[in-house]
Amino acid sequence: MHHSNFLPAVIHIADEAGERVLHIYQSDFKVQFKEDKSPITAADVASHDVIVKGLRALTPDTPILSEEGATIPWEERQHWQTFWLIDPIDGTREFTQRSGEFTVNIALIENGEPVLGVVTAPALKEAFWGVKGEGAHKRDRAGKVHRMDGAQPHTVKRVVASKNHLNDGTRAFIETLGEHELVQAGSSLKFCRIAEGRADVYPRLGPTCEWDTAAAHAVLVAAGGRVETLDGAPLTYGKEDLLNPFFIAHGR
């Protein structure tokens, strides 16, 4: 089956997960902390359950790697050529701070490359999706779908940065760009803001995991952008170490 044939079902799965997440978001939820001190809520678990159930029904033979189920050993994962990579909620801090800038993320990986991505922002009522070689789209708050082609480079670079992760290394890199404008965004929405033409570059000189970036990476590439490590190589997935190297995401 061609990748684009999966899209309607994957968007539906992401929307269903988003509805479950919003229900918890609007309640008096509790925040717990994992061993690595990162926050987790009932919404992360509920979203994970909805997505895994939906993907298993859609593609029973395709393995799934999720942030909330990331204990699958490398001895098994190293044989995966195609797999789903999901982050049930990216931006749990944004979720707990009730900023609205958290996302549900589903990516299909083939031979280390994200070839399909769906990103939804339930509280903002926005959704983004893209398929390699077939373009990227945004569904806005009114439910209208628009094609995204990124933006032509601006004289003043619009740099999108994380509200929670703007470290010294990132600040130093941004200063090397010369005249620039800072565009604040949380979670994987940073990639999507470039894809829709509202920003030009996203430097990430800090830790991220594969599930944090894969879906939005696919969206940005489908919109004509690129995501590269600091030495100019494409950011890849399905590694033994699930941490990403530092990277720069660019628009068209």
XYZ file of C-alpha atoms in Angstrom:
252
model
C 0.000 0.000 0.000
C 1.283 3.487 -0.848
C 2.104 5.762 2.064
C -0.583 8.319 1.181
C -3.218 5.587 1.430
C -2.539 5.425 5.156
C -3.057 9.153 5.714
C -6.829 9.359 6.331
C -6.675 6.540 8.870
C -3.604 7.945 10.634
C -5.145 11.430 10.827
C -8.287 9.856 12.303
C -6.195 7.976 14.888
C -4.347 11.167 15.846
C -7.636 13.081 16.124
C -9.113 10.356 18.321
C -6.048 10.456 20.575
C -6.314 14.259 20.654
C -9.909 14.073 21.865
C -8.874 11.812 24.741
C -6.005 14.162 25.566
C -8.237 17.255 25.552
C -10.713 15.610 27.906
C -7.895 15.134 30.440
C -6.371 18.560 29.680
C -9.644 20.191 30.696
C -9.784 18.233 33.961
C -7.904 18.479 37.255
C -5.133 16.095 36.146
C -2.151 14.999 38.226
C 1.480 15.191 37.091
C 3.932 12.384 37.884
C 7.614 12.096 36.999
C 9.506 9.339 35.202
C 12.966 8.116 36.202
C 14.597 10.742 33.979
C 12.594 13.458 35.844
C 10.452 14.238 32.786
C 6.736 14.767 33.510
C 4.011 12.327 32.551
C 0.225 12.533 32.916
C -2.742 10.261 32.299
C -3.043 11.992 28.919
C 0.296 10.563 27.726
C -0.872 7.049 28.558
C -4.365 7.514 27.096
C -2.960 8.914 23.840
C -0.443 6.057 23.618
C -3.196 3.471 24.056
C -5.433 4.995 21.365
C -2.594 5.320 18.837
C -1.151 1.846 19.377
C -4.587 0.233 19.126
C -5.366 2.151 15.928
C -2.030 1.438 14.232
C -2.135 -2.250 15.123
C -5.545 -2.500 13.474
C -4.294 -0.561 10.417
C -0.982 -2.395 9.904
C -0.823 -5.489 12.135
C 2.642 -6.536 10.931
C 4.375 -3.142 11.310
C 6.202 -2.656 14.636
C 5.533 0.402 16.805
C 7.987 2.384 18.924
C 6.463 4.892 21.346
C 7.944 7.148 24.008
C 5.608 5.466 26.494
C 6.704 1.982 25.408
C 10.361 2.469 24.545
C 11.761 -0.626 26.274
C 12.033 -2.724 23.097
C 15.645 -3.982 22.962
C 18.031 -3.045 20.155
C 18.452 -6.750 19.345
C 14.855 -6.633 18.116
C 14.713 -3.079 16.764
C 17.845 -3.419 14.613
C 15.918 -5.651 12.207
C 13.139 -3.117 11.628
C 13.221 -1.578 8.154
C 9.734 -0.082 8.477
C 8.100 0.948 11.752
C 5.756 3.470 13.331
C 7.422 6.005 15.639
C 5.061 7.891 17.937
C 5.126 10.516 20.656
C 1.691 10.416 22.312
C 2.248 13.920 23.675
C 5.238 16.058 22.748
C 5.440 19.036 25.032
C 4.190 17.527 28.279
C 5.583 20.614 30.019
C 3.435 22.797 27.747
C 0.529 20.490 28.597
C 1.071 20.852 32.347
C 1.532 24.630 31.969
C -1.713 24.721 29.940
C -0.116 26.759 27.139
C -1.895 24.680 24.488
C 1.343 24.120 22.556
C 1.541 20.346 22.914
C 1.159 17.867 20.073
C 0.212 14.296 19.183
C 2.785 12.796 16.775
C 2.721 9.753 14.485
C 5.473 8.989 11.944
C 6.173 6.123 9.570
C 9.879 5.339 9.237
C 11.385 3.481 6.273
C 15.088 2.670 6.142
C 15.892 5.393 8.640
C 13.836 8.101 6.927
C 10.494 9.592 8.055
C 8.239 9.130 5.001
C 4.876 10.050 6.539
C 4.061 12.298 9.469
C 0.929 13.503 11.238
C 1.092 16.166 13.954
C -1.997 17.473 15.729
C -2.266 20.278 18.278
C -5.585 19.439 19.965
C -5.860 22.543 22.159
C -5.036 24.846 19.206
C -7.379 22.893 16.898
C -4.619 22.587 14.273
C -3.287 19.578 12.398
C -0.364 19.079 10.019
C 0.549 16.146 7.803
C 2.950 15.279 5.029
C 4.067 12.390 2.835
C 7.484 12.182 1.190
C 7.278 13.429 -2.394
C 3.572 14.289 -2.130
C 3.489 17.561 -0.214
C 2.307 18.753 3.168
C -0.979 20.183 4.435
C -2.405 22.035 7.416
C -5.947 21.840 8.774
C -6.741 25.135 10.506
C -9.069 25.954 13.404
C -11.991 26.311 10.997
C -11.357 22.836 9.580
C -10.092 24.131 6.234
C -7.156 22.279 4.664
C -4.333 24.257 3.039
C -1.243 23.042 1.185
C 2.021 24.103 2.841
C 5.085 24.980 0.779
C 7.229 26.653 3.404
C 8.424 30.167 2.755
C 11.055 31.808 0.642
C 14.029 32.880 2.808
C 13.672 36.293 4.475
C 16.426 38.889 4.725
C 15.790 38.895 8.470
C 15.866 35.226 9.502
C 12.893 34.138 11.566
C 14.290 31.684 14.103
C 11.870 29.414 15.925
C 12.999 28.360 19.371
C 11.689 26.413 22.317
C 10.287 28.358 25.225
C 11.541 25.684 27.623
C 14.854 24.733 25.983
C 16.568 27.943 24.848
C 20.042 27.077 26.146
C 23.370 28.904 25.826
C 24.492 26.859 22.802
C 21.305 27.658 20.931
C 21.572 31.346 21.818
C 25.169 31.413 20.553
C 24.159 29.771 17.254
C 21.310 32.230 16.764
C 23.696 35.153 17.226
C 25.817 33.864 14.301
C 22.824 34.342 11.968
C 23.056 38.118 12.116
C 19.846 40.088 12.007
C 17.010 37.824 13.110
C 13.592 37.662 14.674
C 12.749 35.112 17.380
C 9.541 33.126 16.890
C 8.502 31.307 20.066
C 6.831 27.910 19.796
C 6.604 24.768 21.888
C 6.898 21.057 21.147
C 7.091 19.746 17.563
C 5.127 22.808 16.420
C 8.522 24.428 15.766
C 8.985 22.293 12.630
C 5.390 22.963 11.583
C 5.814 26.740 11.850
C 8.636 26.473 9.306
C 6.553 24.178 7.084
C 3.705 26.691 6.982
C 6.027 29.609 6.269
C 5.923 31.398 9.615
C 9.605 30.757 10.415
C 12.832 29.969 8.543
C 15.130 27.963 10.791
C 14.986 25.910 14.014
C 18.336 25.136 15.674
C 18.238 22.414 18.325
C 21.511 22.243 20.203
C 20.113 20.245 23.068
C 18.812 16.746 23.742
C 15.828 15.289 21.880
C 14.746 11.716 21.207
C 13.716 10.183 17.897
C 9.993 10.249 18.761
C 10.167 13.979 19.563
C 11.045 14.915 15.989
C 10.074 12.199 13.476
C 6.476 13.156 12.615
C 7.127 16.890 12.306
C 10.382 16.151 10.434
C 8.318 14.271 7.831
C 5.882 17.197 7.580
C 8.680 19.739 7.080
C 10.486 17.675 4.427
C 7.191 17.132 2.566
C 6.781 20.934 2.567
C 10.204 21.371 0.943
C 12.352 21.833 4.042
C 15.176 19.757 5.487
C 16.529 18.616 8.843
C 20.276 18.119 9.142
C 22.860 17.378 11.804
C 25.525 20.003 12.481
C 27.828 18.351 9.913
C 25.169 18.580 7.194
C 24.020 14.946 7.205
C 20.286 14.112 7.194
C 18.791 13.356 10.605
C 18.004 9.617 10.633
C 15.904 7.229 12.711
C 16.035 3.655 13.957
C 19.411 4.048 15.678
C 20.604 1.976 18.632
C 20.849 5.202 20.651
C 17.398 6.826 20.518
C 18.831 10.251 21.327
C 19.109 12.568 18.316
C 22.335 14.423 17.596
C 22.060 18.216 17.581
C 20.353 19.413 14.403
C 19.174 22.385 12.365
C 15.771 22.410 10.640
C 15.519 24.706 7.596
C 12.729 25.933 5.381
C 12.737 25.868 1.620
